[in-house]
mmCIF file of N, CA, C and O in Angstrom:
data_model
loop_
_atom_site.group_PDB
_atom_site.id
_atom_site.type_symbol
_atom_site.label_atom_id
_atom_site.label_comp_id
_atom_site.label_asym_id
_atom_site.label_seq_id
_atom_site.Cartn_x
_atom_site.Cartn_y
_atom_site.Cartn_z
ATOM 1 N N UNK A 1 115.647 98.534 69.954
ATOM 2 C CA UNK A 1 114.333 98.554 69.374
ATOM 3 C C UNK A 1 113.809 99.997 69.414
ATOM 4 O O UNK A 1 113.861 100.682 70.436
ATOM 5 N N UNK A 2 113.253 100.459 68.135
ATOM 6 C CA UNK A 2 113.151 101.957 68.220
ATOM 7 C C UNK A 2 111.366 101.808 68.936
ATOM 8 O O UNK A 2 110.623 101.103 68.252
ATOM 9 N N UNK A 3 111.020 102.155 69.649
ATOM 10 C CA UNK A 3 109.781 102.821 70.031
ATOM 11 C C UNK A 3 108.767 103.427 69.515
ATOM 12 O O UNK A 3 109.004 104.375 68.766
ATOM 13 N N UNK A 4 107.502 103.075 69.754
ATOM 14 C CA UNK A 4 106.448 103.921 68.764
ATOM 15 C C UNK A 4 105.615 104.244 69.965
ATOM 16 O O UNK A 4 105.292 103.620 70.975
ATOM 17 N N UNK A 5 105.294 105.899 69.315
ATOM 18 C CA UNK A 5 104.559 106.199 70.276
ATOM 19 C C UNK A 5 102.989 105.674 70.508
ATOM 20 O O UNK A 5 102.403 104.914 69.738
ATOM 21 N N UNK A 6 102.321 106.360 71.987
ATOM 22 C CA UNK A 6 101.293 105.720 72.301
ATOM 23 C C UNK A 6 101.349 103.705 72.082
ATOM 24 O O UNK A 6 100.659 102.806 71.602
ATOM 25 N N UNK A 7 102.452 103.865 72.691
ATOM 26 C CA UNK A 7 102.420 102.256 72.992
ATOM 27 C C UNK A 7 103.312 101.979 74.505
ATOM 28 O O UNK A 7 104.137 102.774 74.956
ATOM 29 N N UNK A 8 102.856 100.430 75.257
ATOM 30 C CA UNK A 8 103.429 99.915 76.055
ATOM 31 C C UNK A 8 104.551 98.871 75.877
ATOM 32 O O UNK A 8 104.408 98.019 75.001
ATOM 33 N N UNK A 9 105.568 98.878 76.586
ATOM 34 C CA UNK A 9 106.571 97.910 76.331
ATOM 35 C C UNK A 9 106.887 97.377 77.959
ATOM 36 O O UNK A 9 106.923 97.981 79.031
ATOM 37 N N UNK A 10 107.057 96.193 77.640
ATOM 38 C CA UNK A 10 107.829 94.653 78.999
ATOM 39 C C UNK A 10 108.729 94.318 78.674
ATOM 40 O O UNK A 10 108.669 93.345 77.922
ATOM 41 N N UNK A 11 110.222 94.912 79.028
ATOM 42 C CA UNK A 11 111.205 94.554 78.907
ATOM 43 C C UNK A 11 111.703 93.334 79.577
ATOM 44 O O UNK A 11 112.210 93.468 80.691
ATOM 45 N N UNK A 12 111.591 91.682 78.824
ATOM 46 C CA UNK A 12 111.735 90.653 79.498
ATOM 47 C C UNK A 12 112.383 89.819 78.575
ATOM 48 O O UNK A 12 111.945 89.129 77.655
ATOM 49 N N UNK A 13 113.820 90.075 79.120
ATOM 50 C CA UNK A 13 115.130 89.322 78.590
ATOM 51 C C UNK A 13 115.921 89.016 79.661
ATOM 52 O O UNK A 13 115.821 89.429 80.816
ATOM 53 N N UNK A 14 116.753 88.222 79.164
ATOM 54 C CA UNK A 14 118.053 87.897 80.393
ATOM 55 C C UNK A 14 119.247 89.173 80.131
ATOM 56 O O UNK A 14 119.790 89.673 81.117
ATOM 57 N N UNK A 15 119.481 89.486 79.194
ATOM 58 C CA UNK A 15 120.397 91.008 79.302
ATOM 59 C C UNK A 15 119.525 91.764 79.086
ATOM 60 O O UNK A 15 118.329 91.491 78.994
ATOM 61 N N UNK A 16 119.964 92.656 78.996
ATOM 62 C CA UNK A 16 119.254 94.560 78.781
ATOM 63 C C UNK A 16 118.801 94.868 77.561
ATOM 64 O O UNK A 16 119.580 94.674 76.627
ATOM 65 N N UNK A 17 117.410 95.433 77.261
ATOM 66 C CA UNK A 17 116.956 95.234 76.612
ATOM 67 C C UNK A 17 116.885 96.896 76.209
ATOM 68 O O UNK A 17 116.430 97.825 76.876
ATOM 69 N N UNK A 18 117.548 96.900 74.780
ATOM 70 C CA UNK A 18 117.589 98.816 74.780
ATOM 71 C C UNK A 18 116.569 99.414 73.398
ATOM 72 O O UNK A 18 116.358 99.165 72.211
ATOM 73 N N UNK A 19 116.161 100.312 74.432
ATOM 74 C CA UNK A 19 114.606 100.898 73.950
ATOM 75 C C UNK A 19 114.589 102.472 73.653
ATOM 76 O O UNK A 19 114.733 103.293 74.559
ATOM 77 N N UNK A 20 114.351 102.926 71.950
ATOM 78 C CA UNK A 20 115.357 104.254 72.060
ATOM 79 C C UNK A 20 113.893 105.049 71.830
ATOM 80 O O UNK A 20 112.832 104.443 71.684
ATOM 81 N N UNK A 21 114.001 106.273 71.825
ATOM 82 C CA UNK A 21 112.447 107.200 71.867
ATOM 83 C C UNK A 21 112.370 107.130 70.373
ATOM 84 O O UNK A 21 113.318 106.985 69.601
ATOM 85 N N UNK A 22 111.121 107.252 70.086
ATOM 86 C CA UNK A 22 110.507 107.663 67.964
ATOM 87 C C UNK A 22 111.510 108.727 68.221
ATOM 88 O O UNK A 22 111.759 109.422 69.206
ATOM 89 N N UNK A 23 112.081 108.623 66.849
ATOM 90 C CA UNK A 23 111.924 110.255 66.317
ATOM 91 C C UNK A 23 111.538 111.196 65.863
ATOM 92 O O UNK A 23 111.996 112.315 65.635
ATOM 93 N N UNK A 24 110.240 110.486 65.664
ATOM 94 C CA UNK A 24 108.705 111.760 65.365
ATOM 95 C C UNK A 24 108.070 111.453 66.541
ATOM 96 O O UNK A 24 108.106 110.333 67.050
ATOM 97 N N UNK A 25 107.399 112.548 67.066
ATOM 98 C CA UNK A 25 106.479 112.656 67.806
ATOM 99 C C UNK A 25 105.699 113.405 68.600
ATOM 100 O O UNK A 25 106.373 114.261 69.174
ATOM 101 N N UNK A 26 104.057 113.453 68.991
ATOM 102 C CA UNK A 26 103.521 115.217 68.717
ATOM 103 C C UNK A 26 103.214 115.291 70.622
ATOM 104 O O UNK A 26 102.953 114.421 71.452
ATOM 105 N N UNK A 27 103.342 116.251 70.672
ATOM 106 C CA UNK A 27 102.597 116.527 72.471
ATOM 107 C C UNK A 27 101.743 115.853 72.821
ATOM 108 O O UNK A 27 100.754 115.843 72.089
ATOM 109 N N UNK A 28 101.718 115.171 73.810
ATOM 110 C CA UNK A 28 100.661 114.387 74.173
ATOM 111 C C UNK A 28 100.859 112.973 74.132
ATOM 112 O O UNK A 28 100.357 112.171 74.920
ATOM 113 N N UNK A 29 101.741 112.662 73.013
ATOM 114 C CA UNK A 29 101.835 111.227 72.965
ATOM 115 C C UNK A 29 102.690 110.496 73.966
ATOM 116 O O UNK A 29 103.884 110.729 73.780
ATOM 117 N N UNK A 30 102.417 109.598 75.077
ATOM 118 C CA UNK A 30 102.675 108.685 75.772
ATOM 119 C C UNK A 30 103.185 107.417 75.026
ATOM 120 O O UNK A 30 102.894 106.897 73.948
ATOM 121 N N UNK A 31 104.219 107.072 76.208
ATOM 122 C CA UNK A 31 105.172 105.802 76.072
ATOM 123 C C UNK A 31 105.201 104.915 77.851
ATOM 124 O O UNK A 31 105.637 105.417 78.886
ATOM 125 N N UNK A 32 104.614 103.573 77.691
ATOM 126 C CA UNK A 32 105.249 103.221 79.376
ATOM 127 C C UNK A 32 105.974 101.665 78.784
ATOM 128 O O UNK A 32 105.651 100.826 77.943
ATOM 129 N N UNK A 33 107.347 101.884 79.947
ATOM 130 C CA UNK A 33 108.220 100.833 79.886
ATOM 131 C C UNK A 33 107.901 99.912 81.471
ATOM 132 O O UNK A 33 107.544 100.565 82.451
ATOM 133 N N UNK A 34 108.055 98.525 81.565
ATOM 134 C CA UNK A 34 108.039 98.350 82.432
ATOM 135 C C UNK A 34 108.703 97.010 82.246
ATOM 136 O O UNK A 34 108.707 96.347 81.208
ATOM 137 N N UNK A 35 109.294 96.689 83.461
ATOM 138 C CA UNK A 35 110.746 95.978 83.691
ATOM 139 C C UNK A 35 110.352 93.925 83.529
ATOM 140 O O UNK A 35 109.125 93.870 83.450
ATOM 141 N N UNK A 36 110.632 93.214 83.498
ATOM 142 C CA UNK A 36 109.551 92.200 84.197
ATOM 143 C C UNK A 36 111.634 90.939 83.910
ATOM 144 O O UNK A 36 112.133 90.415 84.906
ATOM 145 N N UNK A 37 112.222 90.816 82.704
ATOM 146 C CA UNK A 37 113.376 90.081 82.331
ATOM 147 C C UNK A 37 114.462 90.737 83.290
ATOM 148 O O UNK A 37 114.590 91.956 83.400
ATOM 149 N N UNK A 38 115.258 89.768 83.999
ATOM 150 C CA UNK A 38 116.427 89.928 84.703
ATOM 151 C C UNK A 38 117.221 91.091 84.115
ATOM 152 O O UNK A 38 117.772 91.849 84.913
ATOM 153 N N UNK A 39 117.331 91.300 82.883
ATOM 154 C CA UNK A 39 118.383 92.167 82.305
ATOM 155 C C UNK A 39 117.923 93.699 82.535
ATOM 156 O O UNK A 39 118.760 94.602 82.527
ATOM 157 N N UNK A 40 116.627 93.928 82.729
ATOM 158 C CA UNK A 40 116.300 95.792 83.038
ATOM 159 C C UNK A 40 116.301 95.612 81.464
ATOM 160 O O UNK A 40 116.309 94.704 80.632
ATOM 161 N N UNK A 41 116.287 97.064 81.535
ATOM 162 C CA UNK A 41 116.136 97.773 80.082
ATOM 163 C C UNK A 41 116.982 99.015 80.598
ATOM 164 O O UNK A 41 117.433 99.045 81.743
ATOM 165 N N UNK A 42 117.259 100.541 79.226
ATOM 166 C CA UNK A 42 118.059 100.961 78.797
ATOM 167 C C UNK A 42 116.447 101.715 78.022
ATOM 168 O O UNK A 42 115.554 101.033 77.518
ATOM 169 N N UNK A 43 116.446 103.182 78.123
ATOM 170 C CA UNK A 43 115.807 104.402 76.884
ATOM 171 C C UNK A 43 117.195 105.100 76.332
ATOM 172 O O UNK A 43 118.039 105.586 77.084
ATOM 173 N N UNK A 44 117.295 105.070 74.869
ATOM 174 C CA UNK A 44 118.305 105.750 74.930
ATOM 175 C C UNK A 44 117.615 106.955 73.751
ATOM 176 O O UNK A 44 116.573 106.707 73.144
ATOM 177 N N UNK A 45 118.316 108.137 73.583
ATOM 178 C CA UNK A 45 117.852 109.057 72.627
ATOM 179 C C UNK A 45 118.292 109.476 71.834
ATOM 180 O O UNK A 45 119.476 109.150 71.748
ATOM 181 N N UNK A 46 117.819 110.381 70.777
ATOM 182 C CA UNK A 46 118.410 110.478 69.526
ATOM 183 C C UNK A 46 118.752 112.001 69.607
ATOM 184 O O UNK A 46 118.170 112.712 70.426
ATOM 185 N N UNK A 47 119.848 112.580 68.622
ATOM 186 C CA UNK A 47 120.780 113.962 68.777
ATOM 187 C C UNK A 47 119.275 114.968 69.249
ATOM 188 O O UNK A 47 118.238 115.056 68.592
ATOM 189 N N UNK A 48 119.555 115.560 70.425
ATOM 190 C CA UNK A 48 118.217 116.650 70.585
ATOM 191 C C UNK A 48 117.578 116.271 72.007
ATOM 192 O O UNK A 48 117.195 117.093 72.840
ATOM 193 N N UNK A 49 117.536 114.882 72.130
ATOM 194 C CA UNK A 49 115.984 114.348 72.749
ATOM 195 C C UNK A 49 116.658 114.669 74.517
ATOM 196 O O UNK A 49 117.799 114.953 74.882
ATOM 197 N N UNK A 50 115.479 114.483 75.242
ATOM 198 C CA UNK A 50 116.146 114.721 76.278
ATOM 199 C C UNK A 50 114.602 113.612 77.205
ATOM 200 O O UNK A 50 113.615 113.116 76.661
ATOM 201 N N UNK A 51 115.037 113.576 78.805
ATOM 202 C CA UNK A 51 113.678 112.967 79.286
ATOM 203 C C UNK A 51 114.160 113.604 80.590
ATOM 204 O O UNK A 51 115.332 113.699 80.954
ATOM 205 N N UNK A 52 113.095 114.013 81.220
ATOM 206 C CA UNK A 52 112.644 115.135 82.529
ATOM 207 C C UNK A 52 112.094 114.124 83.263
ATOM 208 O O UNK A 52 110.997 113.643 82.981
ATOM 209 N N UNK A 53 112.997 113.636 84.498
ATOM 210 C CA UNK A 53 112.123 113.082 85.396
ATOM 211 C C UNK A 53 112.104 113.709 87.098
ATOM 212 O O UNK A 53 112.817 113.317 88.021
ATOM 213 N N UNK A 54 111.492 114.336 87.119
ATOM 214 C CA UNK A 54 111.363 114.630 88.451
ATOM 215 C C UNK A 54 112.007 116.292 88.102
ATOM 216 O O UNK A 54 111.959 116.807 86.985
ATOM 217 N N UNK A 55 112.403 116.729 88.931
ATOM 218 C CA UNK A 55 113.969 117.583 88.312
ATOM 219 C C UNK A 55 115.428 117.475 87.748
ATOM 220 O O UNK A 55 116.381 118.247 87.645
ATOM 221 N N UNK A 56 115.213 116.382 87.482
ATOM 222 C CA UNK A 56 116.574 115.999 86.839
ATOM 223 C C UNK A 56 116.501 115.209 85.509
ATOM 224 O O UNK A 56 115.863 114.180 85.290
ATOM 225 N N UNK A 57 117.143 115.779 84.831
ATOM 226 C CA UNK A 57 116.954 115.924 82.565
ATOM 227 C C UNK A 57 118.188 114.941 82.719
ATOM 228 O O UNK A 57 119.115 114.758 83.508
ATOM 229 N N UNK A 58 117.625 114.329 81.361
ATOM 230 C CA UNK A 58 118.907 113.427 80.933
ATOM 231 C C UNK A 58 119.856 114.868 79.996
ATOM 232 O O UNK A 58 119.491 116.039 79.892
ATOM 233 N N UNK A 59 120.714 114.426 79.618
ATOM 234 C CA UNK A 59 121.903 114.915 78.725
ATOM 235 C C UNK A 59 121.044 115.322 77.638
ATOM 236 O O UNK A 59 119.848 115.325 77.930
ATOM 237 N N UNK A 60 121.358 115.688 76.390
ATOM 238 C CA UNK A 60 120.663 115.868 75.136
ATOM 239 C C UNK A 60 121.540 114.747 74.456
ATOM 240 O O UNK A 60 122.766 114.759 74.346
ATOM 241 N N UNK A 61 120.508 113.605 73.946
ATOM 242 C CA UNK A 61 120.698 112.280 73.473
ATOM 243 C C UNK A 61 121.268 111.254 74.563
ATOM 244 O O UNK A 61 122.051 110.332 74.333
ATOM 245 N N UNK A 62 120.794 111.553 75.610
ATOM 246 C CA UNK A 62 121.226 110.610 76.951
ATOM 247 C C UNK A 62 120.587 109.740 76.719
ATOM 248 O O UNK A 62 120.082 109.394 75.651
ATOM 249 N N UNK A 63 120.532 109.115 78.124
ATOM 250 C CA UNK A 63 119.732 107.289 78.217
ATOM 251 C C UNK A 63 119.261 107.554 79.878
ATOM 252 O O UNK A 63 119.725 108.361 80.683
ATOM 253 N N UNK A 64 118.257 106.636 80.029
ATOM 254 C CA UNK A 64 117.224 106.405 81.228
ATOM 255 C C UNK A 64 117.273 104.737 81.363
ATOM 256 O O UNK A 64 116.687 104.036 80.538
ATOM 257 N N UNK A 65 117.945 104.227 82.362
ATOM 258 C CA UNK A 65 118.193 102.841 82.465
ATOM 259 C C UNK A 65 117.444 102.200 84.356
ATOM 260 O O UNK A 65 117.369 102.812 85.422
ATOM 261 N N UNK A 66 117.151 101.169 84.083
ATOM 262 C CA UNK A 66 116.287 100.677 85.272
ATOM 263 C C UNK A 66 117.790 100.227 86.143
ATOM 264 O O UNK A 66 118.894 100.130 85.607
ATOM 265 N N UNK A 67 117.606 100.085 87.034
ATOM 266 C CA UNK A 67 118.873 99.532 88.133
ATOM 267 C C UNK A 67 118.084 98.194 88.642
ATOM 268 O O UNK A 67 118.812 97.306 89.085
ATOM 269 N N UNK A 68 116.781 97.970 88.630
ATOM 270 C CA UNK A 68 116.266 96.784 89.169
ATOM 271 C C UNK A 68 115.158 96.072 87.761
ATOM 272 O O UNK A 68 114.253 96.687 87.198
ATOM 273 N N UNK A 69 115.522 94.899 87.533
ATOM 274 C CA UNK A 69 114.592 94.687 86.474
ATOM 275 C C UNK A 69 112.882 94.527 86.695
ATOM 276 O O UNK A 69 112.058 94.056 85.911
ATOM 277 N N UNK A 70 112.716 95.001 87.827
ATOM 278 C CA UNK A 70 110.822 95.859 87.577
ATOM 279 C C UNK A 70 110.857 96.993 87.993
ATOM 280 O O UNK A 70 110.055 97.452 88.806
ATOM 281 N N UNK A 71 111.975 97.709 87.392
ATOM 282 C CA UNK A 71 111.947 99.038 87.442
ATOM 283 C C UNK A 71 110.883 99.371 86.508
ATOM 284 O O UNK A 71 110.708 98.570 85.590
ATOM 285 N N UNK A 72 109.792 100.881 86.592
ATOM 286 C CA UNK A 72 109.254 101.154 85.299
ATOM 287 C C UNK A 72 108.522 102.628 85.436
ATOM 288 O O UNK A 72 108.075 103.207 86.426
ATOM 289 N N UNK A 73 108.588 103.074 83.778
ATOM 290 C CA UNK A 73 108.357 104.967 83.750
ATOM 291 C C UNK A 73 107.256 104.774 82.828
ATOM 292 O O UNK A 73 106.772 103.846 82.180
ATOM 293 N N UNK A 74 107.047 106.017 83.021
ATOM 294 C CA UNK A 74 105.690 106.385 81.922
ATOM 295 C C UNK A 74 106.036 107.245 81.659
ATOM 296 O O UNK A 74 106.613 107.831 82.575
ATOM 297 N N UNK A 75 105.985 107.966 80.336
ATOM 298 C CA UNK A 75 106.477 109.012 79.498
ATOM 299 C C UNK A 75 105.501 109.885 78.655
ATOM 300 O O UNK A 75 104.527 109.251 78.250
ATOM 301 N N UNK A 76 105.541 111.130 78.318
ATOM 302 C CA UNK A 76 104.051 112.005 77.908
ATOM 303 C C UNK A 76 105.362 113.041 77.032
ATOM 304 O O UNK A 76 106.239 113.624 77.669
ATOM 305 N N UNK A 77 105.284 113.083 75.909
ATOM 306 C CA UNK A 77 105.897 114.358 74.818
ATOM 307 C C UNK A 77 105.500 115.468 75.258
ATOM 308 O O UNK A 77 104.298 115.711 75.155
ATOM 309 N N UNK A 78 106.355 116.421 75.849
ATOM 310 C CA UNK A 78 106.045 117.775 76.099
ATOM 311 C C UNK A 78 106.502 118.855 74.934
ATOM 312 O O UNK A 78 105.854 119.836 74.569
ATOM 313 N N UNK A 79 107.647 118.465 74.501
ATOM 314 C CA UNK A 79 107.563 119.022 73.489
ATOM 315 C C UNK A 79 108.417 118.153 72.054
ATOM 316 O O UNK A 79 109.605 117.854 71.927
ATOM 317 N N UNK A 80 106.963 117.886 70.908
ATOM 318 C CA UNK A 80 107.274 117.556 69.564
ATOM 319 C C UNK A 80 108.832 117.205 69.172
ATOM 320 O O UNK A 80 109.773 117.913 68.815
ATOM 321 N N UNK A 81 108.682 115.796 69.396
ATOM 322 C CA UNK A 81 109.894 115.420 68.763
ATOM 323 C C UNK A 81 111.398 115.169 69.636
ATOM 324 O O UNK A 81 112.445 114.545 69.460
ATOM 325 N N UNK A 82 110.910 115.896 70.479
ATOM 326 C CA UNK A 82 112.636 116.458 71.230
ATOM 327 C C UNK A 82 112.461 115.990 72.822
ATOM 328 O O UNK A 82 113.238 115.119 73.214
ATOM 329 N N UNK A 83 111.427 116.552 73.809
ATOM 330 C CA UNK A 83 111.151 116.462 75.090
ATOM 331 C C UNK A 83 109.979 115.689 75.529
ATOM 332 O O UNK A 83 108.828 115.857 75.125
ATOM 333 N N UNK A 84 110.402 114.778 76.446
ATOM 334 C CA UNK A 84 109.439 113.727 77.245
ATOM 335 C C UNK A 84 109.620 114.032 78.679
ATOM 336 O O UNK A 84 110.603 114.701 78.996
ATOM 337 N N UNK A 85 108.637 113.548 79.760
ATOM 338 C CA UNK A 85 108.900 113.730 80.913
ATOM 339 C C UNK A 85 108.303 112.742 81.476
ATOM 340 O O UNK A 85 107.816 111.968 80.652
ATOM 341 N N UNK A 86 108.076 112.335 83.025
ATOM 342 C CA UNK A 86 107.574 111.089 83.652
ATOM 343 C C UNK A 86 105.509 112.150 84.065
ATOM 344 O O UNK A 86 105.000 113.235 84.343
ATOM 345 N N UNK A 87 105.248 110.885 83.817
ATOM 346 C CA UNK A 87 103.807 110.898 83.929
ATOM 347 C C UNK A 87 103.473 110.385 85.589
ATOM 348 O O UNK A 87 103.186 109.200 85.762
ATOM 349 N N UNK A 88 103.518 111.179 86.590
ATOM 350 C CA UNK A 88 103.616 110.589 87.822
ATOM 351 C C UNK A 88 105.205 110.397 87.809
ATOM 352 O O UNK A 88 106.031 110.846 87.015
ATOM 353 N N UNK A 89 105.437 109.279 89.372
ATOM 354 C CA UNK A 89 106.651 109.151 89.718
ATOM 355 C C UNK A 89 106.816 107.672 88.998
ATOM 356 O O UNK A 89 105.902 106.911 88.681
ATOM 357 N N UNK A 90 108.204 107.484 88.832
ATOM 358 C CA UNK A 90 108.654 106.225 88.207
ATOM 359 C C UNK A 90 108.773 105.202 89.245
ATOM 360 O O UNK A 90 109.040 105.552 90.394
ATOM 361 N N UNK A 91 108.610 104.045 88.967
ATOM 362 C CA UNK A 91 108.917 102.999 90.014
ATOM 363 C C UNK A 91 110.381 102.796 90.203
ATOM 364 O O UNK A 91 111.098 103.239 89.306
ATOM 365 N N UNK A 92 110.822 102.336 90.987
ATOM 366 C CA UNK A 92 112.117 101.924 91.258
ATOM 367 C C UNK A 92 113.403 102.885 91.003
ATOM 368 O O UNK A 92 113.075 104.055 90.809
ATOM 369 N N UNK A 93 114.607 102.665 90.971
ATOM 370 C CA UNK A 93 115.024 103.660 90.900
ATOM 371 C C UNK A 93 115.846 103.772 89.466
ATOM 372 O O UNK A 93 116.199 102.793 88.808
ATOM 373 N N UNK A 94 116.085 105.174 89.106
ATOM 374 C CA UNK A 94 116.881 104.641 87.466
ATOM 375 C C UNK A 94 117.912 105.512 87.447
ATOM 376 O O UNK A 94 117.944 106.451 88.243
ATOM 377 N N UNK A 95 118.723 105.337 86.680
ATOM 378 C CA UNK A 95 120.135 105.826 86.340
ATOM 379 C C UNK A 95 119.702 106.980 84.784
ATOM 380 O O UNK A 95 119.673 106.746 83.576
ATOM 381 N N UNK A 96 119.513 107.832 85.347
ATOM 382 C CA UNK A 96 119.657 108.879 83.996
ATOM 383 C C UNK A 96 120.889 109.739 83.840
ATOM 384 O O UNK A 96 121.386 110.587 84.581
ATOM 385 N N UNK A 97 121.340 109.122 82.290
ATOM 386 C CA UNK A 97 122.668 110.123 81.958
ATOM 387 C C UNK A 97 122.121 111.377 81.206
ATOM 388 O O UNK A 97 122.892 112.267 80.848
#
């Protein structure tokens, strides 16, 4: 499911529910995922995109995946189109490639 910004998502399925970043999008605009279906969820990104959590960046077109299904992040565009980062600390713990 592609993502729109300035919106919330509840990932609540029995498998993994995969949630990829817009591919437009301007500074400032926020995204929060949060876990609630057995299966977790999965951010994955498009050629470019990257997500900054803490000190540690996904790949360029990596993925940000929950390990516990109420895992959950909040996300803020730092830079247009390409770079997101965590808004505060994320809950639980996640697997970023």
């Amino acid at each position: 499911m592609a993502m729109i910004s300035n919106q919330g998502y509840v990932a609540d399925n029995a498998g993994q529910v995969n949630l990829s970043l817009p591919v437009s999008s301007r500074f400032g605009d926020e995204i929060a995922v949060s876990g609630k279906g057995a299966g977790g969820w999965i951010i994955t990104m498009n050629a470019g995109q990257s997500i900054a959590i803490g000190t540690v960046s996904t790949t360029s077109g990596g993925s940000v995946a929950s390990q516990s299904y109420t895992d959950s992040v909040r996300l803020v565009c730092i830079v247009p189109n390409f770079q997101w980062t965590t808004t505060g600390g994320p809950q639980g713990n996640l697997t970023i490639l």
